[in-house]
């Protein structure tokens, strides 16, 4: 982590090659960026020299603790409940599963309030934001899987049209969500080492 500096690189700089990453649904949200002999002026340094890793870690913590995670989870949970009601889902396992997920969503929401309080107190809630990110991405997958299993094949229609429930698209989109902002394994490692004081494996 030492010796890394952060710089702002204008994307129109010579040697910058941007290639789109298209997800399994044909959508483009991210890019691969290649740098070949790119030169950047020293004025583009962000923060102090050799402190780039720590600046990046701080900004990642801000991103991981964002309220968007909680809002997205609550909307997804509401959509799942509407789909269950609309399809007349009566399976006890599905109903209890959705109730358990509602509890998890509320735990994540309350933890996000704690993170906001810790930040306002000047603390750096590194492992708490890792819990939020882990809960958000894995709970998104669990909600989608539960709905797809409860609704059956009709839930997997992904093309626009009268039969598109939206769950097929959500289910596919939820899979790479555990990689963005740090994989679930990275989040668990942060929780274990910084939250529980366990040695690195």
Coordinates of C-alpha atoms in Angstrom, one line a residue:
X1 CA 0.0 0.0 0.0
X2 CA 3.0 2.3 0.5
X3 CA 4.3 4.2 -2.5
X4 CA 1.0 4.4 -4.4
X5 CA -0.1 7.9 -5.4
X6 CA -3.5 8.9 -6.8
X7 CA -3.6 11.2 -9.9
X8 CA -6.4 12.5 -12.1
X9 CA -6.0 11.3 -15.6
X10 CA -8.0 13.1 -18.3
X11 CA -9.6 10.4 -20.4
X12 CA -8.8 12.1 -23.6
X13 CA -5.0 11.8 -22.9
X14 CA -2.9 10.1 -25.5
X15 CA -2.5 6.4 -24.7
X16 CA -5.9 6.0 -22.9
X17 CA -8.0 3.3 -24.4
X18 CA -11.5 2.8 -23.2
X19 CA -13.4 -0.4 -24.0
X20 CA -17.0 -1.0 -22.9
X21 CA -17.9 -3.9 -20.5
X22 CA -21.3 -5.2 -21.5
X23 CA -23.2 -7.2 -18.9
X24 CA -25.2 -10.5 -19.7
X25 CA -28.3 -8.4 -20.4
X26 CA -26.5 -6.3 -23.0
X27 CA -26.3 -3.2 -20.8
X28 CA -23.2 -1.0 -20.6
X29 CA -22.4 0.5 -17.2
X30 CA -18.7 0.0 -16.9
X31 CA -15.5 0.1 -19.0
X32 CA -12.1 -1.5 -19.2
X33 CA -9.5 1.3 -19.4
X34 CA -6.0 0.6 -20.7
X35 CA -3.1 3.1 -20.1
X36 CA -0.2 2.9 -22.6
X37 CA 2.7 5.3 -21.8
X38 CA 0.2 7.9 -20.5
X39 CA 1.9 11.0 -19.1
X40 CA 0.2 13.0 -16.4
X41 CA 1.4 16.4 -15.0
X42 CA 2.3 16.4 -11.3
X43 CA -0.4 19.0 -10.7
X44 CA -2.9 16.2 -11.1
X45 CA -1.8 14.6 -7.9
X46 CA -4.7 14.0 -5.5
X47 CA -3.8 14.6 -1.8
X48 CA -0.2 13.7 -0.7
X49 CA 2.3 11.8 -2.7
X50 CA 2.4 8.1 -1.7
X51 CA -0.9 8.3 0.1
X52 CA -3.1 7.2 -2.8
X53 CA -4.1 3.9 -1.3
X54 CA -5.5 5.5 1.8
X55 CA -7.4 8.1 -0.2
X56 CA -8.9 5.3 -2.3
X57 CA -9.8 3.3 0.7
X58 CA -11.6 6.3 2.2
X59 CA -13.5 7.0 -1.0
X60 CA -14.4 3.3 -1.3
X61 CA -15.8 3.4 2.3
X62 CA -18.0 6.4 1.3
X63 CA -19.3 4.5 -1.7
X64 CA -19.9 1.3 0.2
X65 CA -21.9 3.0 2.9
X66 CA -24.0 5.0 0.5
X67 CA -27.8 5.3 1.2
X68 CA -28.4 4.1 -2.3
X69 CA -27.8 0.5 -1.1
X70 CA -30.6 0.8 1.5
X71 CA -33.0 2.5 -0.9
X72 CA -32.4 -0.1 -3.5
X73 CA -32.9 -3.0 -1.0
X74 CA -36.2 -1.5 0.3
X75 CA -37.5 -1.0 -3.3
X76 CA -36.6 -4.6 -4.2
X77 CA -38.2 -6.0 -1.1
X78 CA -41.4 -4.0 -1.9
X79 CA -41.4 -5.3 -5.5
X80 CA -40.9 -8.8 -4.2
X81 CA -43.9 -8.5 -1.9
X82 CA -46.0 -7.1 -4.7
X83 CA -45.0 -9.9 -7.0
X84 CA -45.9 -12.5 -4.3
X85 CA -49.3 -10.9 -3.8
X86 CA -50.0 -10.5 -7.5
X87 CA -49.0 -14.2 -8.2
X88 CA -50.9 -15.5 -5.2
X89 CA -47.8 -17.0 -3.7
X90 CA -48.9 -19.0 -0.6
X91 CA -45.8 -21.2 0.0
X92 CA -44.9 -21.0 3.7
X93 CA -41.2 -21.3 2.8
X94 CA -41.4 -18.3 0.4
X95 CA -43.3 -16.2 2.8
X96 CA -41.0 -16.9 5.7
X97 CA -38.0 -16.4 3.4
X98 CA -39.2 -12.9 2.5
X99 CA -39.9 -12.1 6.1
X100 CA -36.3 -13.0 7.0
X101 CA -35.1 -10.8 4.2
X102 CA -37.2 -7.9 5.5
X103 CA -35.4 -8.3 8.8
X104 CA -32.0 -8.2 7.0
X105 CA -32.9 -5.1 5.1
X106 CA -33.9 -3.4 8.3
X107 CA -30.6 -4.4 10.0
X108 CA -28.7 -2.9 7.0
X109 CA -30.8 0.3 7.3
X110 CA -30.1 0.7 11.0
X111 CA -26.4 0.0 10.5
X112 CA -26.3 2.7 7.8
X113 CA -27.6 5.2 10.5
X114 CA -24.8 4.0 12.8
X115 CA -22.3 4.6 10.1
X116 CA -23.6 8.2 9.6
X117 CA -23.4 8.8 13.3
X118 CA -19.8 7.4 13.5
X119 CA -18.8 9.6 10.6
X120 CA -20.3 12.7 12.2
X121 CA -18.3 11.8 15.4
X122 CA -15.1 11.8 13.4
X123 CA -14.7 8.0 13.4
X124 CA -13.7 5.8 10.4
X125 CA -16.3 3.0 10.3
X126 CA -14.4 0.8 7.9
X127 CA -15.7 -2.5 8.9
X128 CA -19.2 -1.3 9.4
X129 CA -19.4 -0.1 5.8
X130 CA -18.1 -3.5 4.7
X131 CA -21.0 -5.1 6.5
X132 CA -23.5 -2.8 4.8
X133 CA -21.9 -3.5 1.4
X134 CA -21.9 -7.3 2.0
X135 CA -25.4 -7.3 3.3
X136 CA -26.7 -5.2 0.4
X137 CA -25.1 -7.2 -2.5
X138 CA -25.9 -10.6 -1.0
X139 CA -29.4 -9.7 0.1
X140 CA -30.1 -8.4 -3.4
X141 CA -29.2 -11.8 -4.7
X142 CA -31.2 -13.6 -2.1
X143 CA -34.3 -11.6 -2.8
X144 CA -34.1 -12.2 -6.5
X145 CA -33.4 -15.9 -6.1
X146 CA -36.4 -16.3 -3.7
X147 CA -38.8 -14.5 -6.1
X148 CA -37.5 -16.4 -9.2
X149 CA -37.9 -19.8 -7.3
X150 CA -41.4 -18.8 -6.0
X151 CA -42.7 -17.5 -9.3
X152 CA -41.1 -20.2 -11.5
X153 CA -40.2 -20.0 -15.2
X154 CA -42.4 -16.9 -15.8
X155 CA -40.1 -14.9 -13.6
X156 CA -37.2 -15.5 -16.0
X157 CA -38.6 -13.7 -19.0
X158 CA -36.2 -10.8 -19.6
X159 CA -37.4 -9.2 -22.8
X160 CA -39.7 -6.1 -22.7
X161 CA -43.3 -7.1 -23.3
X162 CA -46.5 -8.1 -21.5
X163 CA -44.9 -11.1 -19.8
X164 CA -41.8 -9.4 -18.5
X165 CA -41.9 -9.5 -14.7
X166 CA -38.6 -7.8 -14.5
X167 CA -37.3 -10.5 -12.1
X168 CA -35.2 -12.3 -14.8
X169 CA -33.3 -9.0 -15.4
X170 CA -32.9 -8.3 -11.7
X171 CA -31.7 -11.8 -11.0
X172 CA -29.0 -11.7 -13.7
X173 CA -28.0 -8.1 -12.7
X174 CA -27.6 -9.1 -9.0
X175 CA -24.9 -11.7 -9.8
X176 CA -22.0 -9.3 -10.5
X177 CA -23.2 -7.0 -7.7
X178 CA -21.1 -8.9 -5.2
X179 CA -18.0 -7.9 -7.1
X180 CA -18.5 -4.1 -7.4
X181 CA -16.9 -2.0 -4.7
X182 CA -15.0 -5.0 -3.5
X183 CA -16.0 -8.7 -3.6
X184 CA -17.8 -10.4 -0.8
X185 CA -14.6 -12.2 0.1
X186 CA -12.8 -8.9 0.5
X187 CA -15.6 -7.5 2.7
X188 CA -15.5 -10.6 4.9
X189 CA -11.8 -10.3 5.2
X190 CA -12.1 -6.6 6.3
X191 CA -14.9 -7.6 8.8
X192 CA -12.7 -10.4 10.2
X193 CA -9.5 -8.4 10.5
X194 CA -10.6 -4.9 11.4
X195 CA -13.9 -5.7 13.0
X196 CA -13.1 -8.9 14.9
X197 CA -9.3 -8.5 15.3
X198 CA -8.6 -11.9 13.6
X199 CA -5.2 -12.5 12.0
X200 CA -4.9 -12.4 8.2
X201 CA -5.2 -15.9 6.6

